[in-house]
PDB file of C-alpha atoms in Angstrom:
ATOM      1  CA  UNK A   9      -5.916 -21.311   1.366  1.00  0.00           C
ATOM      2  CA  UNK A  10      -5.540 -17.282   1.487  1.00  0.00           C
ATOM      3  CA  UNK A  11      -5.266 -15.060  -1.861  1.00  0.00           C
ATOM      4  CA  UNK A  12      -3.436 -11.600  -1.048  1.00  0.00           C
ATOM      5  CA  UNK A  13      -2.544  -8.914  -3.583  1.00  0.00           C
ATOM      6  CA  UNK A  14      -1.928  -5.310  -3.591  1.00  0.00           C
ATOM      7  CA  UNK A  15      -4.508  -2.958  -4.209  1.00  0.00           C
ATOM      8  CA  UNK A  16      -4.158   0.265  -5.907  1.00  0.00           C
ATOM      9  CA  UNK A  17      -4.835   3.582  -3.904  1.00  0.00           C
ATOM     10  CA  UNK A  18      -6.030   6.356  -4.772  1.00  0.00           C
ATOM     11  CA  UNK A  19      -6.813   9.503  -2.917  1.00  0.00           C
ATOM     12  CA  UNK A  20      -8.618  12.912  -2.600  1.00  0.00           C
ATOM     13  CA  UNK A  21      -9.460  15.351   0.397  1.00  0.00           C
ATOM     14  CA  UNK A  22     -13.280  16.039   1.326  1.00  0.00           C
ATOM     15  CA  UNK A  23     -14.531  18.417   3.883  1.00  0.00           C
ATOM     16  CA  UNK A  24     -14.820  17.384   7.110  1.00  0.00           C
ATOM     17  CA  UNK A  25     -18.729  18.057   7.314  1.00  0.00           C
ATOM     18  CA  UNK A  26     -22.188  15.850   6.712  1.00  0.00           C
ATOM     19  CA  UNK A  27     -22.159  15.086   2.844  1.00  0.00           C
ATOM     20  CA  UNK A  28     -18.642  15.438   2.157  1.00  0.00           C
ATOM     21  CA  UNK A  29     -17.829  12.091   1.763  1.00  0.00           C
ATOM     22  CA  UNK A  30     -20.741  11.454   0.303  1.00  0.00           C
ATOM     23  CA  UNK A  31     -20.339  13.554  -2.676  1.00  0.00           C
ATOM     24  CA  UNK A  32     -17.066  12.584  -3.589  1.00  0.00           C
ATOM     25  CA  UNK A  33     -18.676   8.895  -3.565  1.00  0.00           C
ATOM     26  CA  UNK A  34     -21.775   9.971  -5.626  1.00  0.00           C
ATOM     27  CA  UNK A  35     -19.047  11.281  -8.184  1.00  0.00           C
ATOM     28  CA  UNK A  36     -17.696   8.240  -8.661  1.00  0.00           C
ATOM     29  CA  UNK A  37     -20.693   6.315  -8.603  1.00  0.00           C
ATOM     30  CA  UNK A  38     -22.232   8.763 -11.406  1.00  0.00           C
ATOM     31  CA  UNK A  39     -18.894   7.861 -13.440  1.00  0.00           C
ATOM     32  CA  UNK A  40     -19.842   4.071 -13.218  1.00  0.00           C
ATOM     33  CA  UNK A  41     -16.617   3.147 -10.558  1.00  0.00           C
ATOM     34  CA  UNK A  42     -16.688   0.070  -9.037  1.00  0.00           C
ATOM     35  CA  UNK A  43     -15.154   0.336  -5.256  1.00  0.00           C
ATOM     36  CA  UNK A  44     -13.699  -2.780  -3.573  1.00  0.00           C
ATOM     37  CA  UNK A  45     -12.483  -0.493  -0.634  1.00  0.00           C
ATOM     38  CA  UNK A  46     -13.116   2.880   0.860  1.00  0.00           C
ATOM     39  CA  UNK A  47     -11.596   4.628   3.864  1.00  0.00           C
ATOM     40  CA  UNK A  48     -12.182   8.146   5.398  1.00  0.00           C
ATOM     41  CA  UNK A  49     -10.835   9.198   8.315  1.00  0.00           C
ATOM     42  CA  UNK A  50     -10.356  13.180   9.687  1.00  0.00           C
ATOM     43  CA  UNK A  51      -7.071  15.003   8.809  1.00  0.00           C
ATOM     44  CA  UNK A  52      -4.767  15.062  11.302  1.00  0.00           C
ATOM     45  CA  UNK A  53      -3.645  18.733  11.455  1.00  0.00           C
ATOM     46  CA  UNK A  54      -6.239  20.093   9.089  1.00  0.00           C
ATOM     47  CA  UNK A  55      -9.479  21.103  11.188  1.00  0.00           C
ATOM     48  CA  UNK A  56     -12.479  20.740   8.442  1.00  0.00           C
ATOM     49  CA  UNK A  57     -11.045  18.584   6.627  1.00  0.00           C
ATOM     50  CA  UNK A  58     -10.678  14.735   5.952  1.00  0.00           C
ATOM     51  CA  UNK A  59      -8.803  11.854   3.894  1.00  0.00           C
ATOM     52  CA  UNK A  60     -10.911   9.809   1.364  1.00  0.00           C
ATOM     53  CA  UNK A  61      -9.299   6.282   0.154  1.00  0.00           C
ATOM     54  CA  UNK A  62     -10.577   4.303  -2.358  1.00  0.00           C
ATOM     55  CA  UNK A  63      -9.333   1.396  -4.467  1.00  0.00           C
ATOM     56  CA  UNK A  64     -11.913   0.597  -7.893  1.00  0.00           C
ATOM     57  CA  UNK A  65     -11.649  -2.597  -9.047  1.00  0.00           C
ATOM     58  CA  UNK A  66      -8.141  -3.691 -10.607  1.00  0.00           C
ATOM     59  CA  UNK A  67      -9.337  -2.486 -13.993  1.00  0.00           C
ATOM     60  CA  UNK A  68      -7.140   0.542 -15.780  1.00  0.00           C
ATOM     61  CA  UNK A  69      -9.963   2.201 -17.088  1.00  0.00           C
ATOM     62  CA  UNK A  70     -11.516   2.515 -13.818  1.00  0.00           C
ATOM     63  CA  UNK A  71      -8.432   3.938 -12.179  1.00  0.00           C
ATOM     64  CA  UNK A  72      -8.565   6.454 -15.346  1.00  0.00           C
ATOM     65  CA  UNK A  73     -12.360   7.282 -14.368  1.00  0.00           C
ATOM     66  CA  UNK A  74     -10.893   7.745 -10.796  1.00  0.00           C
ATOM     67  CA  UNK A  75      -8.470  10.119 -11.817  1.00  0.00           C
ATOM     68  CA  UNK A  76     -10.966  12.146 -13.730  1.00  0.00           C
ATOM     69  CA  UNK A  77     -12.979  12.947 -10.930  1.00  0.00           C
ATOM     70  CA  UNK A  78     -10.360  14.494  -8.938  1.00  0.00           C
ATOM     71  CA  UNK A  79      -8.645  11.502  -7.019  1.00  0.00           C
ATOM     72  CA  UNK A  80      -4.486  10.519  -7.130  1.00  0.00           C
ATOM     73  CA  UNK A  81      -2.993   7.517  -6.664  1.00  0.00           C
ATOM     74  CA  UNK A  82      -0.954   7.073  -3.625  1.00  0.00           C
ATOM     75  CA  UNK A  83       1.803   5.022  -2.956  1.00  0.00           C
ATOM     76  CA  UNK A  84       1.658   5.012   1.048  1.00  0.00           C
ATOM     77  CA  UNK A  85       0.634   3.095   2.840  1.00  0.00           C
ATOM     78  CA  UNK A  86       0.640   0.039   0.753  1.00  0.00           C
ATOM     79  CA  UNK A  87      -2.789  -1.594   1.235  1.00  0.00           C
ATOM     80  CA  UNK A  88      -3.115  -5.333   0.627  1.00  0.00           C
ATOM     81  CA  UNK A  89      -5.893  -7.686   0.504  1.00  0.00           C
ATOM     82  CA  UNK A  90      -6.178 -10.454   1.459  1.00  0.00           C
ATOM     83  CA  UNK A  91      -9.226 -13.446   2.010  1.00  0.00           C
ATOM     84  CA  UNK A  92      -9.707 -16.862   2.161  1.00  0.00           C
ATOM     85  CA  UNK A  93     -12.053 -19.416   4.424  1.00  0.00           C
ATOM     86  CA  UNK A  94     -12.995 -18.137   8.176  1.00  0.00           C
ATOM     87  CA  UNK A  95     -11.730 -20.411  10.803  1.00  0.00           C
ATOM     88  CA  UNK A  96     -11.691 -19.425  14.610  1.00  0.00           C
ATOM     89  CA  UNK A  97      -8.952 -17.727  15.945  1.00  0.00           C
ATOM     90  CA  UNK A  98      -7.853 -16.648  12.167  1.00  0.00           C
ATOM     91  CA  UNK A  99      -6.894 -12.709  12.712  1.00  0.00           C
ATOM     92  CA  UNK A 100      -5.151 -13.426  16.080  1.00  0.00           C
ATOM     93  CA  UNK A 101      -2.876 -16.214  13.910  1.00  0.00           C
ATOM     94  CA  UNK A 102      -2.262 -14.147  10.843  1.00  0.00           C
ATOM     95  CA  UNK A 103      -1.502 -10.957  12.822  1.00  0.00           C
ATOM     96  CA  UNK A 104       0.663 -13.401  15.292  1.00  0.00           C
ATOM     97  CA  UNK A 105       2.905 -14.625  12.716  1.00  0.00           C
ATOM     98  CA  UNK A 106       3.115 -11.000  11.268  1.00  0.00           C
ATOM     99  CA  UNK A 107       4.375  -9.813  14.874  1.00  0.00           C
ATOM    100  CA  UNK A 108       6.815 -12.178  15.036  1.00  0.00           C
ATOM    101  CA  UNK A 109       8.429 -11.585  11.627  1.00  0.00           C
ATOM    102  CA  UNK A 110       8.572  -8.078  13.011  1.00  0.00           C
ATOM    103  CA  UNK A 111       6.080  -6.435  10.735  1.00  0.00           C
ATOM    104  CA  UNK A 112       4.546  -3.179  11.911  1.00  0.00           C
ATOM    105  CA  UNK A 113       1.236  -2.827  10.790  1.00  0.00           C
ATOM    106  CA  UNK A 114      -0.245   0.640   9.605  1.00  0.00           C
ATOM    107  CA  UNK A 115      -3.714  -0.254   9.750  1.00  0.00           C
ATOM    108  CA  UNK A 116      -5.722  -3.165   9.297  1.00  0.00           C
ATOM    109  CA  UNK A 117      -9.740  -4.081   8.918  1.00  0.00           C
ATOM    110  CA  UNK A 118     -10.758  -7.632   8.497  1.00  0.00           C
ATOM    111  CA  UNK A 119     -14.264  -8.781   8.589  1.00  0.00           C
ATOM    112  CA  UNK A 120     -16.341 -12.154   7.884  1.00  0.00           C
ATOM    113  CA  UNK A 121     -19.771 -12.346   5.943  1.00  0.00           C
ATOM    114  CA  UNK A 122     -21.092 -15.945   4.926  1.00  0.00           C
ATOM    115  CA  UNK A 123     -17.483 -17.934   6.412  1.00  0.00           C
ATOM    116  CA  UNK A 124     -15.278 -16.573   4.166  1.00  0.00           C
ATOM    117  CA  UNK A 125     -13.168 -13.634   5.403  1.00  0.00           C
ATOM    118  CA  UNK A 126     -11.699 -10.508   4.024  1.00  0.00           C
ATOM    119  CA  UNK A 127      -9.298  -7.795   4.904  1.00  0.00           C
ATOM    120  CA  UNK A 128      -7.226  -5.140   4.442  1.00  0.00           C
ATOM    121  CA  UNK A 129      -3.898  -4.009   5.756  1.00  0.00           C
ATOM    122  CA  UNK A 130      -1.710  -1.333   5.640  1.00  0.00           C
ATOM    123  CA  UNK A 131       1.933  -1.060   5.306  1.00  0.00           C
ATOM    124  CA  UNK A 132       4.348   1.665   5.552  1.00  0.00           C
ATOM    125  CA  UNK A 133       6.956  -0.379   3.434  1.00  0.00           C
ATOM    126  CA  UNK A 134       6.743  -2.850   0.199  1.00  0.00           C
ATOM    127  CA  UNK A 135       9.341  -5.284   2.320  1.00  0.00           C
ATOM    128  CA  UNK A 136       6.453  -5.511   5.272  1.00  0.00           C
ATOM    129  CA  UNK A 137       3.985  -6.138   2.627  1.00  0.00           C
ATOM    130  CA  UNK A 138       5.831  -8.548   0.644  1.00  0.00           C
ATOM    131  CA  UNK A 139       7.014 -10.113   3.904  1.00  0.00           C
ATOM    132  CA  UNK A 140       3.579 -10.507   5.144  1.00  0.00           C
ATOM    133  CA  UNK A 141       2.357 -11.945   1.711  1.00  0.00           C
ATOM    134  CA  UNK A 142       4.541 -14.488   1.919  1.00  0.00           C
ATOM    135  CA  UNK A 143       3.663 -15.670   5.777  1.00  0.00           C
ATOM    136  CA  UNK A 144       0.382 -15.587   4.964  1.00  0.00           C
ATOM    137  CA  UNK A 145       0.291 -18.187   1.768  1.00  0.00           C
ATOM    138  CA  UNK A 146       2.792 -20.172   4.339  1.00  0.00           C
ATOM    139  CA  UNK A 147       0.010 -20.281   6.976  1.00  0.00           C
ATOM    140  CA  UNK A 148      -2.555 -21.188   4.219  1.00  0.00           C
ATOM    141  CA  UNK A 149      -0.719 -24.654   3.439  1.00  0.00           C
ATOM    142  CA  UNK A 150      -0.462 -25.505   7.203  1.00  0.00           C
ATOM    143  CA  UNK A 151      -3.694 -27.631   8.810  1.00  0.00           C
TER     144      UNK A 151
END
């Protein structure tokens, strides 16, 4: 059985430099955010600088407390998560049935601790992401 749901996205710039990441983190850490996801990654075009993603927890007053310390929510690319138990073989199946439904993934990070599995995965479009919900509670029911 998988669980998926959209997570909400928010986004500032850093410097592309030791510690730049870092602080932004610290900030929200001194504002008392609780992260379920980050991502950082180097801005394409913009030499020095980089992307920070995070999603807090599904909470409204910690995407307030997000906001306050100089983050915006984005609406691209739609990030879902998704988890359920690890079985072998699991990311090739999910991502197969994905392919063949004709969903283009924008990114995607999956990892296992203790056998159960989590991920994330990016979408361009809200039709790929509520395609891709779907498939995957269909290939939760099957043995």
């Amino acid at each position: 059985m998988f669980k998926m749901y959209r997570v909400h996205v928010f986004h500032a710039p850093v410097d592309d430099k030791p510690g730049g990441t870092a602080m932004r983190l610290k900030a929200l850490a001194d504002a008392g955010v609780h992260l379920e996801y980050v991502h950082s990654e180097r801005a394409e075009g913009k030499p020095g600088t980089g992307d920070l993603f995070v999603a807090p927890k599904q909470v409204k007053a910690e995407f307030d407390l997000v906001k306050k310390a100089g983050f915006h929510e984005v609406q691209e690319p739609i990030v879902m998560r998704f988890e359920g138990d690890d079985t072998t073989g699991l990311g090739g199946r999910v991502t197969m049935e994905w392919e063949k439904a004709g969903i283009n993934l924008h990114g995607l990070m999956m990892a296992v601790i203790n056998g159960r599995f989590v991920g994330y995965a990016q979408f361009d479009h809200a039709e790929d992401a509520n395609k891709a919900a779907h498939l995957l509670a269909e290939l939760g029911t099957k043995d």
